[in-house]
Amino acid sequence: MMNTKRIALLLLVIFSGIITQAQSLEDIVNKNVAALGGADKLKTLKTQYAEGTMEMQGMNFPFKRWVLQDKAMRLEFTAMGTTNIQVLTDAGGWMQMPVMGKTNPEDMDSATIKALGKQLDLTGDFYRYNEKGNKLELLPADTVNGAKLAKVKVTYTNGNATTCFVDPVTGNVLRTSNSLEIQGQQMDLVTDISNFLKTADGYNYGTAISQEPVGIKISITKLENNVPVDESIFKKP
């Protein structure tokens, strides 16, 4: 029969492992929040404007993007002499894509809205994750491009999930991986993020983004936070 001292020792080892894992997860969360600019700054983040270029199939497309925190996002890009628009709001979404022969605005399907929903949040998956309803699970560390990264699975309230690969030193998310349904097609999307730059107002974002297997490379050349945004740009014509 196992004696009480042995039971006590085993319980100590078991609970020590649980606490260590929980602390490791919270450490990753805290480092990521600090890397983005810190909790005090993130809670004041209301809007963002970005511009740059998207490279696909050897062609560059200039883009502009406006976001109202938790409310709306508008993406415009120029391709083949046309201006193309995608808008997502907390109530739905629409797009107008002349480059695809869609010259009139059309509502987004529900699966695409669900897949793109996280784009309304400028503060990242880890900041106030409990309040947002995000569930975090610490997975075994993984190696990406020769670097050992922490690995956290994020499950959102809508059921979608993303795996984040986090630099344990800087707290920056260097890769995300998720399975999405966009326009009726299931896609396993891997996004690599690099060239992290701190803005003049103290926020920190990756400005070089590549996505596979779609072969898109995004370069952000301008980023402004908490600038005025005309909410009429999100309304469907």
Tab-separated table of C-alpha atoms in Angstrom:
chain	number	residue	atom	x	y	z
A	1	MET	CA	0.000	0.000	0.000
A	2	MET	CA	1.283	3.464	-0.917
A	3	ASN	CA	2.180	5.512	2.159
A	4	THR	CA	0.923	9.040	2.767
A	5	LYS	CA	4.330	10.625	2.208
A	6	ARG	CA	4.552	9.090	-1.265
A	7	ILE	CA	0.998	10.262	-2.086
A	8	ALA	CA	1.843	13.768	-0.901
A	9	LEU	CA	5.003	13.789	-3.014
A	10	LEU	CA	3.154	12.634	-6.140
A	11	LEU	CA	0.449	15.257	-5.648
A	12	LEU	CA	3.120	17.909	-5.249
A	13	VAL	CA	4.759	16.827	-8.519
A	14	ILE	CA	1.429	16.700	-10.375
A	15	PHE	CA	0.230	20.100	-9.180
A	16	SER	CA	3.667	21.592	-9.668
A	17	GLY	CA	3.474	20.573	-13.327
A	18	ILE	CA	0.030	22.112	-13.727
A	19	ILE	CA	1.091	25.377	-12.085
A	20	THR	CA	4.293	25.551	-14.124
A	21	GLN	CA	2.332	25.095	-17.345
A	22	ALA	CA	-0.219	27.735	-16.335
A	23	GLN	CA	2.527	30.175	-15.418
A	24	SER	CA	4.313	29.499	-18.699
A	25	LEU	CA	1.141	30.267	-20.628
A	26	GLU	CA	0.538	33.478	-18.701
A	27	ASP	CA	4.167	34.444	-19.214
A	28	ILE	CA	3.705	34.080	-22.968
A	29	VAL	CA	0.492	36.110	-22.797
A	30	ASN	CA	2.152	38.875	-20.770
A	31	LYS	CA	5.162	39.030	-23.095
A	32	ASN	CA	2.937	39.283	-26.153
A	33	VAL	CA	0.851	42.073	-24.613
A	34	ALA	CA	4.031	43.918	-23.673
A	35	ALA	CA	5.442	43.397	-27.169
A	36	LEU	CA	2.366	44.975	-28.771
A	37	GLY	CA	2.831	48.089	-26.650
A	38	GLY	CA	1.502	47.116	-23.235
A	39	ALA	CA	-1.949	46.791	-21.711
A	40	ASP	CA	-2.321	50.516	-20.982
A	41	LYS	CA	-1.741	51.424	-24.623
A	42	LEU	CA	-3.823	48.578	-26.065
A	43	LYS	CA	-6.888	49.618	-24.092
A	44	THR	CA	-6.733	53.055	-25.780
A	45	LEU	CA	-6.405	51.637	-29.303
A	46	LYS	CA	-9.545	52.694	-31.194
A	47	THR	CA	-8.610	52.996	-34.880
A	48	GLN	CA	-5.849	52.072	-37.294
A	49	TYR	CA	-4.915	53.097	-40.834
A	50	ALA	CA	-2.358	51.147	-42.870
A	51	GLU	CA	-1.106	51.198	-46.428
A	52	GLY	CA	1.428	49.240	-48.427
A	53	THR	CA	1.607	46.649	-51.180
A	54	MET	CA	0.406	43.096	-51.724
A	55	GLU	CA	2.527	40.902	-53.978
A	56	MET	CA	0.913	37.941	-55.725
A	57	GLN	CA	1.990	35.993	-58.809
A	58	GLY	CA	4.768	38.500	-59.455
A	59	MET	CA	2.446	41.510	-59.422
A	60	ASN	CA	2.228	44.287	-56.812
A	61	PHE	CA	-1.090	45.744	-55.725
A	62	PRO	CA	-1.200	48.914	-53.572
A	63	PHE	CA	-3.633	48.685	-50.653
A	64	LYS	CA	-5.188	50.804	-47.928
A	65	ARG	CA	-6.864	49.488	-44.786
A	66	TRP	CA	-8.998	51.173	-42.138
A	67	VAL	CA	-10.107	49.527	-38.887
A	68	LEU	CA	-12.455	50.633	-36.127
A	69	GLN	CA	-11.652	48.473	-33.112
A	70	ASP	CA	-14.258	45.697	-32.740
A	71	LYS	CA	-16.580	47.451	-35.206
A	72	ALA	CA	-15.468	47.588	-38.825
A	73	MET	CA	-12.666	47.054	-41.355
A	74	ARG	CA	-12.317	48.303	-44.939
A	75	LEU	CA	-9.640	47.040	-47.330
A	76	GLU	CA	-9.067	48.696	-50.706
A	77	PHE	CA	-6.559	47.515	-53.279
A	78	THR	CA	-5.825	48.537	-56.846
A	79	ALA	CA	-5.418	45.844	-59.492
A	80	MET	CA	-5.397	46.096	-63.272
A	81	GLY	CA	-6.755	49.622	-63.179
A	82	THR	CA	-9.640	48.747	-60.837
A	83	THR	CA	-10.335	49.631	-57.219
A	84	ASN	CA	-11.477	46.616	-55.201
A	85	ILE	CA	-13.151	46.806	-51.807
A	86	GLN	CA	-13.774	44.387	-48.947
A	87	VAL	CA	-15.686	45.559	-45.871
A	88	LEU	CA	-16.312	43.619	-42.684
A	89	THR	CA	-18.391	44.918	-39.779
A	90	ASP	CA	-19.719	43.534	-36.527
A	91	ALA	CA	-23.058	43.176	-38.333
A	92	GLY	CA	-21.925	41.557	-41.614
A	93	GLY	CA	-19.803	42.269	-44.651
A	94	TRP	CA	-19.750	43.115	-48.348
A	95	MET	CA	-17.320	43.313	-51.244
A	96	GLN	CA	-16.995	44.973	-54.627
A	97	MET	CA	-14.357	43.250	-56.771
A	98	PRO	CA	-14.197	44.500	-60.392
A	99	VAL	CA	-10.961	42.546	-60.869
A	100	MET	CA	-13.113	39.404	-60.478
A	101	GLY	CA	-15.870	40.757	-62.709
A	102	LYS	CA	-18.012	41.787	-59.723
A	103	THR	CA	-18.632	45.472	-60.390
A	104	ASN	CA	-21.567	45.783	-57.981
A	105	PRO	CA	-21.299	45.440	-54.195
A	106	GLU	CA	-22.277	41.977	-52.949
A	107	ASP	CA	-22.841	40.634	-49.447
A	108	MET	CA	-20.163	38.319	-48.057
A	109	ASP	CA	-21.267	34.783	-47.312
A	110	SER	CA	-21.502	33.800	-43.642
A	111	ALA	CA	-18.466	31.463	-43.774
A	112	THR	CA	-16.222	34.256	-45.072
A	113	ILE	CA	-17.506	36.658	-42.410
A	114	LYS	CA	-16.771	34.036	-39.755
A	115	ALA	CA	-13.267	33.420	-41.137
A	116	LEU	CA	-12.378	37.123	-41.246
A	117	GLY	CA	-13.978	38.137	-37.945
A	118	LYS	CA	-10.728	38.402	-35.981
A	119	GLN	CA	-9.585	41.221	-38.287
A	120	LEU	CA	-11.785	43.594	-36.293
A	121	ASP	CA	-9.548	43.174	-33.235
A	122	LEU	CA	-6.378	45.291	-33.313
A	123	THR	CA	-5.187	44.175	-29.882
A	124	GLY	CA	-4.220	40.576	-30.660
A	125	ASP	CA	-5.544	37.210	-29.505
A	126	PHE	CA	-3.929	37.262	-26.049
A	127	TYR	CA	-4.850	40.691	-24.704
A	128	ARG	CA	-7.809	40.315	-22.301
A	129	TYR	CA	-8.447	36.913	-23.839
A	130	ASN	CA	-10.772	35.867	-21.014
A	131	GLU	CA	-12.991	38.914	-21.519
A	132	LYS	CA	-13.088	38.250	-25.261
A	133	GLY	CA	-14.060	34.631	-24.654
A	134	ASN	CA	-10.900	33.274	-26.281
A	135	LYS	CA	-9.718	29.931	-24.918
A	136	LEU	CA	-5.955	29.387	-24.854
A	137	GLU	CA	-4.164	26.038	-24.797
A	138	LEU	CA	-0.420	25.732	-24.413
A	139	LEU	CA	0.940	23.117	-26.814
A	140	PRO	CA	4.437	21.579	-26.967
A	141	ALA	CA	7.014	24.009	-28.339
A	142	ASP	CA	7.874	23.742	-32.014
A	143	THR	CA	10.772	24.745	-34.240
A	144	VAL	CA	10.135	27.232	-37.046
A	145	ASN	CA	12.943	28.382	-39.334
A	146	GLY	CA	15.494	27.048	-36.864
A	147	ALA	CA	14.037	28.848	-33.831
A	148	LYS	CA	12.230	27.119	-30.957
A	149	LEU	CA	8.903	28.871	-30.487
A	150	ALA	CA	6.144	28.608	-27.915
A	151	LYS	CA	2.924	27.259	-29.391
A	152	VAL	CA	-0.522	28.379	-28.257
A	153	LYS	CA	-3.875	27.291	-29.682
A	154	VAL	CA	-6.519	30.019	-29.582
A	155	THR	CA	-10.180	29.022	-29.903
A	156	TYR	CA	-12.607	31.888	-30.539
A	157	THR	CA	-16.213	32.231	-29.478
A	158	ASN	CA	-17.393	31.445	-33.038
A	159	GLY	CA	-15.631	28.061	-32.941
A	160	ASN	CA	-12.726	28.979	-35.228
A	161	ALA	CA	-9.213	28.279	-33.973
A	162	THR	CA	-5.712	29.583	-34.680
A	163	THR	CA	-2.355	28.200	-33.611
A	164	CYS	CA	0.109	30.958	-32.708
A	165	PHE	CA	3.871	30.422	-32.730
A	166	VAL	CA	5.376	32.912	-30.287
A	167	ASP	CA	8.955	34.020	-29.766
A	168	PRO	CA	9.432	33.237	-26.046
A	169	VAL	CA	11.968	36.054	-25.690
A	170	THR	CA	10.281	38.960	-27.473
A	171	GLY	CA	6.650	37.830	-27.205
A	172	ASN	CA	6.073	38.497	-30.915
A	173	VAL	CA	3.799	36.105	-32.811
A	174	LEU	CA	5.994	34.977	-35.715
A	175	ARG	CA	3.594	32.516	-37.344
A	176	THR	CA	-0.073	31.595	-37.275
A	177	SER	CA	-1.732	28.511	-38.698
A	178	ASN	CA	-5.432	27.913	-39.166
A	179	SER	CA	-8.025	26.186	-41.303
A	180	LEU	CA	-10.550	28.533	-42.901
A	181	GLU	CA	-13.506	28.333	-45.249
A	182	ILE	CA	-13.409	31.261	-47.671
A	183	GLN	CA	-15.893	31.583	-50.530
A	184	GLY	CA	-16.836	27.932	-50.183
A	185	GLN	CA	-13.274	26.599	-50.192
A	186	GLN	CA	-11.531	25.022	-47.201
A	187	MET	CA	-7.983	26.287	-46.827
A	188	ASP	CA	-5.128	25.593	-44.423
A	189	LEU	CA	-3.444	28.970	-44.165
A	190	VAL	CA	0.036	29.567	-42.730
A	191	THR	CA	1.002	33.200	-42.095
A	192	ASP	CA	4.579	34.245	-41.315
A	193	ILE	CA	5.147	37.648	-39.710
A	194	SER	CA	8.440	39.540	-39.532
A	195	ASN	CA	10.119	42.968	-39.624
A	196	PHE	CA	8.567	44.179	-36.374
A	197	LEU	CA	8.643	47.949	-36.021
A	198	LYS	CA	7.528	50.212	-33.200
A	199	THR	CA	5.362	53.153	-34.198
A	200	ALA	CA	6.012	56.672	-32.936
A	201	ASP	CA	3.135	56.283	-30.464
A	202	GLY	CA	4.574	53.090	-28.965
A	203	TYR	CA	2.714	50.258	-30.682
A	204	ASN	CA	4.617	47.345	-32.231
A	205	TYR	CA	3.555	45.406	-35.340
A	206	GLY	CA	5.028	43.085	-37.926
A	207	THR	CA	5.236	44.879	-41.272
A	208	ALA	CA	6.216	41.953	-43.508
A	209	ILE	CA	3.605	39.209	-43.852
A	210	SER	CA	3.574	36.160	-46.123
A	211	GLN	CA	0.752	33.667	-46.535
A	212	GLU	CA	0.894	30.155	-47.945
A	213	PRO	CA	-0.337	28.303	-49.924
A	214	VAL	CA	-1.928	31.395	-51.511
A	215	GLY	CA	1.493	32.941	-52.165
A	216	ILE	CA	0.660	36.451	-50.935
A	217	LYS	CA	3.321	38.769	-49.533
A	218	ILE	CA	2.254	41.940	-47.756
A	219	SER	CA	4.525	44.881	-47.021
A	220	ILE	CA	3.189	47.617	-44.746
A	221	THR	CA	4.831	50.969	-45.457
A	222	LYS	CA	2.626	53.237	-43.340
A	223	LEU	CA	0.813	52.583	-40.075
A	224	GLU	CA	-1.112	55.118	-37.980
A	225	ASN	CA	-3.140	54.486	-34.837
A	226	ASN	CA	-5.993	56.431	-33.284
A	227	VAL	CA	-6.502	58.645	-36.324
A	228	PRO	CA	-9.975	59.883	-37.343
A	229	VAL	CA	-11.888	57.436	-39.579
A	230	ASP	CA	-15.039	58.391	-41.474
A	231	GLU	CA	-17.501	55.631	-40.567
A	232	SER	CA	-19.448	56.164	-43.813
A	233	ILE	CA	-16.712	54.242	-45.712
A	234	PHE	CA	-18.016	51.000	-44.185
A	235	LYS	CA	-21.549	51.414	-45.495
A	236	LYS	CA	-22.602	49.344	-48.496
A	237	PRO	CA	-23.448	51.613	-51.481
